[in-house]
Coordinates of C-alpha atoms and ligand atoms in Angstrom, one line a residue:
X1 CA -1.3 -25.3 14.9
X2 CA 0.9 -22.1 13.1
X3 CA 0.4 -21.9 9.6
X4 CA 3.8 -22.5 8.1
X5 CA 5.7 -19.6 6.6
X6 CA 8.3 -17.9 4.8
X7 CA 9.8 -14.4 5.6
X8 CA 12.1 -12.8 3.0
X9 CA 13.0 -9.1 3.3
X10 CA 15.9 -8.5 1.2
X11 CA 15.8 -4.8 1.0
X12 CA 18.6 -2.6 2.4
X13 CA 17.4 -0.1 4.3
X14 CA 19.1 3.6 4.8
X15 CA 17.2 5.6 7.1
X16 CA 17.1 9.1 8.6
X17 CA 18.3 12.7 8.2
X18 CA 19.9 12.9 4.8
X19 CA 20.1 9.5 4.3
X20 CA 19.3 10.5 0.3
X21 CA 22.7 11.7 0.4
X22 CA 24.0 8.1 -0.1
X23 CA 21.9 7.5 -3.2
X24 CA 24.8 8.0 -5.7
X25 CA 26.7 5.5 -3.6
X26 CA 24.4 2.7 -3.5
X27 CA 23.6 2.8 -6.8
X28 CA 27.1 3.0 -7.2
X29 CA 27.5 -0.2 -5.2
X30 CA 24.9 -2.0 -7.3
X31 CA 27.0 -1.7 -10.2
X32 CA 24.9 0.5 -12.3
X33 CA 25.7 1.1 -15.9
X34 CA 22.5 3.5 -16.2
X35 CA 19.8 4.3 -14.6
X36 CA 16.5 5.6 -14.8
X37 CA 15.1 8.0 -12.4
X38 CA 11.1 7.8 -12.4
X39 CA 9.4 10.2 -10.3
X40 CA 5.9 11.5 -10.1
X41 CA 3.9 14.9 -11.0
X42 CA 5.6 17.7 -9.1
X43 CA 6.3 17.6 -5.3
X44 CA 9.8 15.9 -5.7
X45 CA 10.5 18.4 -8.5
X46 CA 9.2 21.4 -6.6
X47 CA 11.4 20.6 -3.6
X48 CA 14.5 20.0 -5.1
X49 CA 14.8 16.5 -4.4
X50 CA 15.0 15.6 -8.3
X51 CA 18.0 18.1 -8.7
X52 CA 20.0 16.6 -5.8
X53 CA 19.7 13.0 -6.8
X54 CA 20.6 13.9 -10.2
X55 CA 23.8 15.6 -8.9
X56 CA 24.2 12.2 -6.3
X57 CA 24.5 10.3 -9.4
X58 CA 26.8 12.7 -11.7
X59 CA 29.0 13.0 -8.6
X60 CA 29.4 9.0 -9.2
X61 CA 29.7 9.2 -12.8
X62 CA 26.4 7.2 -13.4
X63 CA 24.8 8.1 -16.5
X64 CA 20.8 8.2 -16.3
X65 CA 17.7 9.2 -17.9
X66 CA 14.7 10.7 -16.3
X67 CA 10.8 10.3 -16.5
X68 CA 8.5 11.9 -14.2
X69 CA 4.6 12.4 -14.5
X70 CA 3.5 8.9 -12.2
X71 CA 0.0 9.6 -10.9
X72 CA -1.6 8.5 -8.1
X73 CA -3.3 5.0 -9.1
X74 CA -0.2 5.0 -11.6
X75 CA -1.3 4.4 -15.5
X76 CA -0.6 1.6 -17.8
X77 CA 0.5 3.7 -20.6
X78 CA 3.4 5.7 -18.8
X79 CA 4.4 1.9 -17.9
X80 CA 4.5 1.2 -21.6
X81 CA 6.7 4.4 -21.9
X82 CA 9.0 3.8 -19.2
X83 CA 9.2 0.0 -20.7
X84 CA 10.5 2.0 -24.2
X85 CA 12.7 4.1 -22.9
X86 CA 14.5 1.4 -20.9
X87 CA 15.2 -0.5 -23.9
X88 CA 16.1 2.6 -26.1
X89 CA 18.5 3.9 -23.7
X90 CA 19.9 0.6 -22.2
X91 CA 19.1 1.2 -18.5
X92 CA 19.6 -1.6 -16.3
X93 CA 18.2 -0.2 -13.0
X94 CA 15.5 2.3 -12.1
X95 CA 15.3 4.6 -9.2
X96 CA 12.0 5.2 -7.9
X97 CA 12.1 8.7 -6.3
X98 CA 8.4 8.9 -4.7
X99 CA 5.8 7.4 -3.1
X100 CA 4.1 3.9 -4.0
X101 CA 2.4 4.9 -6.7
X102 CA 6.2 5.9 -8.3
X103 CA 7.5 2.7 -6.9
X104 CA 5.1 0.3 -8.6
X105 CA 5.4 2.4 -11.7
X106 CA 8.6 1.9 -11.6
X107 CA 8.4 -2.3 -10.5
X108 CA 6.1 -2.9 -13.8
X109 CA 8.3 -1.0 -15.8
X110 CA 11.2 -3.3 -14.4
X111 CA 8.8 -6.3 -15.2
X112 CA 7.9 -4.9 -18.6
X113 CA 11.7 -4.3 -19.9
X114 CA 13.0 -7.4 -18.3
X115 CA 10.4 -10.0 -20.3
X116 CA 9.0 -10.4 -23.5
X117 CA 5.2 -9.4 -24.2
X118 CA 2.7 -7.2 -22.7
X119 CA 3.5 -6.3 -19.3
X120 CA -0.2 -6.5 -18.2
X121 CA -0.5 -10.4 -18.7
X122 CA 1.1 -10.2 -15.5
X123 CA -1.5 -8.1 -13.8
X124 CA -4.2 -10.0 -15.2
X125 CA -2.5 -13.5 -13.8
X126 CA -2.3 -14.5 -17.4
X127 CA 1.7 -15.6 -16.8
X128 CA 4.3 -15.1 -14.5
X129 CA 7.4 -12.8 -14.7
X130 CA 10.4 -14.6 -15.1
X131 CA 12.8 -11.5 -14.5
X132 CA 13.1 -8.0 -13.0
X133 CA 15.3 -4.9 -14.1
X134 CA 16.7 -4.3 -10.5
X135 CA 15.4 -0.9 -8.5
X136 CA 16.2 1.0 -5.5
X137 CA 13.8 3.3 -4.0
X138 CA 14.4 7.3 -2.3
X139 CA 11.0 7.0 -0.3
X140 CA 8.8 10.6 -0.2
X141 CA 5.7 9.2 1.6
X142 CA 5.0 6.7 4.3
X143 CA 1.7 4.7 3.2
X144 CA 2.0 1.5 0.5
X145 CA 5.4 0.0 2.0
X146 CA 5.9 -1.1 -1.5
X147 CA 9.7 -0.3 -0.8
X148 CA 9.9 -3.2 1.0
X149 CA 6.9 -5.0 -0.4
X150 CA 6.8 -7.8 -3.1
X151 CA 3.5 -6.0 -4.5
X152 CA 3.0 -3.8 -7.3
X153 CA -0.3 -2.2 -8.0
X154 CA -1.0 -0.9 -11.5
X155 CA -4.6 0.9 -13.0
X156 CA -5.2 0.5 -16.7
X157 CA -6.8 3.4 -17.2
X158 CA -8.7 2.3 -20.4
X159 CA -10.5 -0.2 -18.6
X160 CA -10.5 1.3 -15.3
X161 CA -9.0 -1.9 -13.6
X162 CA -6.8 -1.6 -10.8
X163 CA -4.7 -5.0 -10.5
X164 CA -1.9 -6.1 -8.6
X165 CA 0.5 -8.5 -9.1
X166 CA 3.2 -9.9 -6.7
X167 CA 6.8 -11.4 -6.7
X168 CA 9.8 -11.3 -4.7
X169 CA 11.7 -10.4 -8.3
X170 CA 10.3 -6.7 -7.7
X171 CA 11.8 -6.5 -4.2
X172 CA 13.6 -3.2 -4.0
X173 CA 17.6 -3.5 -3.6
X174 CA 17.5 -0.4 -1.5
X175 CA 15.2 2.0 0.3
X176 CA 16.2 5.4 1.4
X177 CA 13.9 7.0 4.0
X178 CA 14.6 10.4 5.5
X179 CA 11.3 11.3 7.3
X180 CA 11.9 14.8 6.4
X181 CA 11.3 14.6 2.9
X182 CA 7.8 13.3 4.2
X183 CA 7.0 16.9 5.8
X184 CA 5.4 18.7 2.7
X185 CA 2.5 16.0 2.6
X186 CA -0.8 17.5 2.4
X187 CA -2.2 16.4 5.6
X188 CA -4.9 14.3 3.8
X189 CA -2.1 12.3 2.1
X190 CA -0.4 12.2 5.3
X191 CA -3.9 10.4 7.0
X192 CA -4.6 8.4 3.9
X193 CA -0.8 6.8 4.1
X194 CA -1.4 6.0 8.1
X195 CA -4.6 4.8 7.3
X196 CA -3.1 2.3 4.7
X197 CA -0.1 1.4 6.9
X198 CA -2.6 0.1 9.5
X199 CA -4.6 -1.6 7.0
X200 CA -1.7 -3.7 5.8
X201 CA -1.3 -5.2 9.4
X202 CA -5.1 -5.2 9.9
X203 CA -5.5 -7.6 6.6
X204 CA -2.8 -9.5 8.3
X205 CA -4.4 -9.7 11.8
X206 CA -8.2 -10.4 10.6
X207 CA -7.5 -14.0 10.0
X208 CA -9.1 -17.6 11.1
X209 CA -5.5 -19.2 11.8
X210 CA -4.3 -20.1 15.5
X211 CA -1.9 -17.1 15.6
X212 CA 1.6 -16.9 17.0
X213 CA 1.7 -14.8 20.1
X214 CA 5.0 -13.1 19.0
X215 CA 3.2 -11.8 15.5
X216 CA 0.0 -10.6 17.5
X217 CA 2.1 -8.4 19.9
X218 CA 4.5 -6.9 16.9
X219 CA 1.1 -6.6 14.9
X220 CA -0.8 -4.7 17.9
X221 CA 2.3 -2.4 19.3
X222 CA 2.8 -1.3 15.3
X223 CA -0.9 -0.7 15.0
X224 CA -1.1 1.5 18.6
X225 CA 2.1 3.1 17.6
X226 CA 0.8 4.5 14.2
X227 CA -2.5 5.7 15.6
X228 CA -0.7 7.7 18.3
X229 CA 1.5 9.2 16.0
X230 CA -0.8 9.8 13.1
X231 CA -3.0 11.8 15.6
X232 CA 0.7 13.8 16.6
X233 CA 0.9 14.7 12.8
X234 CA -2.3 15.9 12.6
X235 CA -1.2 18.5 15.2
X236 CA 1.7 18.9 14.1
X237 CA 2.8 18.1 10.7
X238 CA 6.5 19.0 11.1
X239 CA 7.3 16.6 14.4
X240 CA 10.5 14.3 13.3
X241 CA 9.8 12.0 15.7
X242 CA 6.4 10.9 14.7
X243 CA 7.4 10.9 11.2
X244 CA 10.2 9.0 11.9
X245 CA 7.7 5.9 13.7
X246 CA 5.3 6.4 10.9
X247 CA 7.9 6.0 8.0
X248 CA 9.3 3.0 9.6
X249 CA 6.0 1.4 10.4
X250 CA 4.8 1.8 6.9
X251 CA 7.7 -0.4 5.8
X252 CA 7.4 -3.0 8.6
X253 CA 3.5 -3.1 8.2
X254 CA 3.9 -4.3 4.6
X255 CA 7.3 -6.4 4.3
X256 CA 5.8 -9.4 5.7
X257 CA 7.0 -9.1 9.4
X258 CA 3.3 -9.2 10.7
X259 CA 2.0 -11.8 8.4
X260 CA 4.3 -14.6 10.0
X261 CA 2.3 -17.3 11.1
X262 CA -0.9 -15.8 9.9
X263 CA -1.4 -17.9 6.7
X264 CA -2.0 -14.8 4.5
X265 CA -4.7 -13.1 6.1
X266 CA -8.0 -11.8 4.7
X267 CA -7.2 -8.4 2.3
X268 CA -10.9 -8.1 1.4
X269 CA -10.6 -4.2 2.1
X270 CA -7.9 -4.0 -0.1
X271 CA -9.4 -5.7 -2.9
X272 CA -12.8 -3.8 -2.6
X273 CA -10.8 -0.5 -2.6
X274 CA -8.9 -1.3 -5.7
X275 CA -12.2 -1.6 -7.3
X276 CA -13.2 2.1 -5.8
X277 CA -9.7 3.2 -7.4
X278 CA -9.7 2.0 -10.6
X279 CA -13.5 3.7 -10.9
X280 CA -13.6 6.5 -9.2
X281 CA -9.4 7.3 -9.0
X282 CA -9.5 8.0 -5.1
X283 CA -6.8 7.9 -2.6
X284 CA -6.1 4.6 -1.4
X285 CA -5.5 4.5 2.2
X286 CA -8.7 6.8 2.3
X287 CA -11.1 4.3 0.3
X288 CA -9.4 1.8 2.7
X289 CA -10.7 3.6 5.8
X290 CA -14.3 4.2 3.7
X291 CA -15.1 0.5 3.5
X292 CA -13.5 -1.2 6.7
X293 CA -16.2 -0.6 9.2
X294 CA -18.8 -2.2 6.5
X295 CA -16.6 -5.1 5.8
X296 CA -15.8 -5.2 9.6
X297 CA -19.5 -5.4 10.1
X298 CA -20.7 -8.0 7.5
X299 CA -17.9 -10.7 8.6
X300 CA -17.1 -10.3 12.4
X301 CA -19.9 -12.7 13.4
X302 CA -17.6 -15.3 12.1
X303 CA -14.2 -14.3 14.3
X304 CA -15.6 -12.7 17.4
X305 CA -12.9 -13.5 19.7
X306 CA -10.2 -11.8 17.3
X307 CA -12.5 -8.9 16.6
X308 CA -12.8 -8.6 20.7
X309 CA -9.0 -8.8 21.1
X310 CA -8.4 -6.3 18.2
X311 CA -10.7 -4.1 20.1
X312 CA -9.4 -4.5 23.7
X313 CA -5.5 -4.5 23.0
X314 CA -5.5 -2.0 19.5
X315 CA -8.3 0.1 20.6
X316 CA -8.1 0.1 24.3
X317 CA -11.7 -0.7 24.4
X318 CA -12.9 -2.1 27.8
X319 CA -14.2 -5.8 27.1
X320 CA -18.1 -5.8 27.1
X321 CA -20.8 -8.3 28.2
X322 CA -19.8 -10.5 25.2
X323 CA -17.6 -10.6 22.2
X324 CA -20.0 -9.2 20.1
X325 CA -20.6 -6.3 21.9
X326 CA -16.7 -5.9 22.3
X327 CA -16.3 -6.1 18.7
X328 CA -18.9 -3.7 17.7
X329 CA -17.4 -1.3 20.3
X330 CA -14.0 -1.6 18.4
X331 CA -15.3 -1.0 15.0
X332 CA -16.5 2.2 16.3
X333 CA -13.4 3.1 17.9
X334 CA -11.5 2.2 14.8
X335 CA -13.9 4.6 12.8
X336 CA -13.7 7.2 15.6
X337 CA -9.9 7.0 15.2
X338 CA -10.3 7.7 11.2
X339 CA -12.7 10.5 11.6
X340 CA -10.3 12.1 14.3
X341 CA -7.3 12.4 11.3
X342 CA -10.0 13.3 8.6
X343 CA -10.5 9.8 6.9
X344 CA -13.5 9.1 5.6
X345 CA -15.5 6.0 7.0
X346 CA -18.1 5.8 4.3
X347 CA -18.5 6.1 0.3
X348 CA -20.1 9.8 0.6
X349 CA -17.6 10.9 2.8
X350 CA -14.8 9.9 0.3
X351 CA -16.6 11.8 -2.2
X352 CA -18.0 9.0 -4.0
X353 CA -21.3 7.7 -4.7
X354 CA -21.6 4.4 -7.1
X355 CA -24.8 3.8 -8.8
X356 CA -26.3 0.4 -8.1
X357 CA -25.0 -0.7 -11.6
X358 CA -21.6 0.6 -10.5
X359 CA -21.8 -1.3 -7.3
X360 CA -22.7 -4.8 -9.2
X361 CA -20.0 -4.3 -11.7
X362 CA -17.5 -3.4 -9.0
X363 CA -18.7 -6.6 -7.0
X364 CA -18.1 -9.0 -10.2
X365 CA -15.0 -7.3 -10.9
X366 CA -14.0 -7.9 -7.0
X367 CA -14.9 -11.6 -6.8
X368 CA -12.9 -12.1 -10.1
X369 CA -9.8 -10.5 -9.1
X370 CA -9.9 -12.3 -5.7
X371 CA -9.9 -15.7 -7.9
X372 CA -13.8 -16.7 -7.5
X373 CA -14.4 -15.3 -3.7
X374 CA -12.7 -12.5 -1.2
X375 CA -11.2 -12.9 1.8
X376 CA -11.0 -15.4 4.6
X377 CA -12.7 -14.3 7.7
X378 CA -15.7 -15.1 5.6
X379 CA -15.1 -16.1 1.6
X380 CA -17.1 -13.3 0.2
X381 CA -19.1 -13.7 -3.2
X382 CA -20.0 -11.2 -5.5
X383 CA -23.2 -10.7 -3.9
X384 CA -21.4 -10.0 -0.2
X385 CA -19.2 -7.4 -1.9
X386 CA -22.4 -5.5 -3.4
X387 CA -23.9 -5.5 -0.1
X388 CA -20.6 -4.3 1.8
X389 CA -20.5 -1.5 -0.8
X390 CA -24.2 -0.6 -0.4
X391 CA -23.4 -0.7 3.3
X392 CA -20.4 1.5 2.6
X393 CA -22.4 4.0 0.8
X394 CA -23.6 5.8 3.7
X395 CA -21.9 3.9 6.2
X396 CA -22.4 3.8 10.3
X397 CA -24.9 6.3 11.7
X398 CA -22.8 8.3 13.5
Ligands
LIG1 O1 3.0 13.1 -7.6 P1 3.3 14.2 -6.7 O2 3.9 15.3 -6.8 O3 4.7 13.9 -6.0 O4 2.3 14.0 -5.4 C1 2.1 12.6 -4.9 C2 0.7 12.2 -4.8 O5 -0.1 13.2 -5.1 C3 2.1 13.1 -3.4 N1 3.3 13.3 -2.7 C4 4.2 12.0 -2.2 N2 5.0 12.4 -1.6 C5 5.1 13.8 -1.2 C6 3.8 14.0 -1.7 N3 3.6 15.3 -1.8 C7 4.3 16.4 -0.9 N4 5.2 15.7 -0.5 C8 5.7 15.1 -0.5 N5 7.1 14.3 0.1 O6 1.2 12.3 -2.5 C9 0.6 11.9 -3.5 C10 0.2 10.1 -3.3 O7 1.4 9.6 -3.9 P2 1.3 8.1 -4.0 O8 2.7 7.6 -4.3 O9 -0.1 7.9 -4.7 O10 0.8 7.5 -2.4 P3 1.1 6.0 -1.9 O11 2.4 5.8 -1.3 O12 0.0 6.2 -1.0 O13 1.0 5.0 -3.1 C11 -0.5 4.4 -3.4 C12 -0.5 3.8 -4.4 O14 0.1 2.5 -3.8 C13 -0.7 1.1 -4.3 C14 -2.1 1.8 -3.9 O15 -2.9 1.0 -4.7 C15 -1.5 3.0 -4.6 O16 -1.8 2.7 -6.2 N6 -0.4 0.3 -3.3 C16 0.9 -0.4 -3.1 C17 1.0 -1.3 -2.7 C18 2.8 -2.0 -2.8 N7 3.3 -1.9 -4.1 O17 3.0 -2.9 -2.1 C19 0.4 -2.1 -1.2 C20 -0.9 -1.1 -1.0 O18 -1.9 -1.9 -0.7 C21 -1.2 -0.2 -2.0 O19 -2.1 -0.9 -3.1
LIG2 ZN1 -2.5 -0.9 0.8

């Protein structure tokens, strides 16, 4: 039996060259009285994008205030600052100009401004949000998929905890996507984004359900496409077609489409990475690439036909003598792909070297974040998670 599902993707997408020119009109259509323009460290300011967006709002007579400074693995302290600003300025719409970190910071501010009490409660799963300010996105990096997802991931920098909160309330009203805006990305961020996009579909693809053929076909095509164009971008970062393909894949990979009928998926690699992100502040996609192979080797015995299908249909591996052989060849091919675009396949290559004590701490915190166990291929407990971190420390032998 296929798992029942609900698919909800209410975000209006405006895609292509010059798409950001419509931002003012999109806000006008939302009936915005005062907006907060939220952005990151420097790229959107340096490229002149923030200035252009500001002028687009002025052209529509939409008053706004601005708050920049969002860092990757966005901090809770800036969220609190944004909530105060929204309240004191009477902001009724948040415009995120940036990537996953800026969008998630905007979502958290939107929750904080629309609900009483501490917004971190939602991330600690102490209570559910009852409301959320509306928000829109001008996307500058293809990666997290937050522009169409219900997710929001914030780092509490005081406790070094990175936690997610999912709710349809935070789905963006619109997402403006001009692939040209991503051409200024450093190669490492482009590759890290591609790794994250792949993982959003892989997390859904690896499950213990009877999967719909259509969901499998969409997923496999999406993964092959992202791998192909990530390689193109590694050679030519200014290839518009490749930027466009990757950008659209980023949204479709995390808006729920590839999860229809999968029963949810595994998500272990994401939870393993969130601990690394909280403690070591690594780029999210790179962190995923660094742990995925170790996770896959640890659990694949429990889903060999699935890993074998992945190897053949996504990576073009020739079937071996048995599923176990094909599965291992697929894991190796995936790791070779990651290396080919400059992504790590171990924690050492990621540039972190957790102590035994840090591994134990991350494993415990990860188990807790998963509500007692993590993943569905094999429900992983603290000892399993610690073992995966230990395997990932040095990674596979080349
Ligand atoms: O701050 P600036 O100067 O803009 O630099 C950013 C940042 O350093 C830079 N950048 C972005 N657009 C650029 C650019 N540099 C040059 N040109 C451009 N056009 O790229 C760096 C990374 O940006 P960030 O927003 O952190 O990247 P990403 O989109 O990968 O977001 C990562 C965050 O999203 C979370 C991750 O955990 C992480 O915190 N995720 C959010 C999800 C969601 N809400 O659904 C799902 C994901 O699984 C993920 O967990
Ligand atoms: Zn991700």
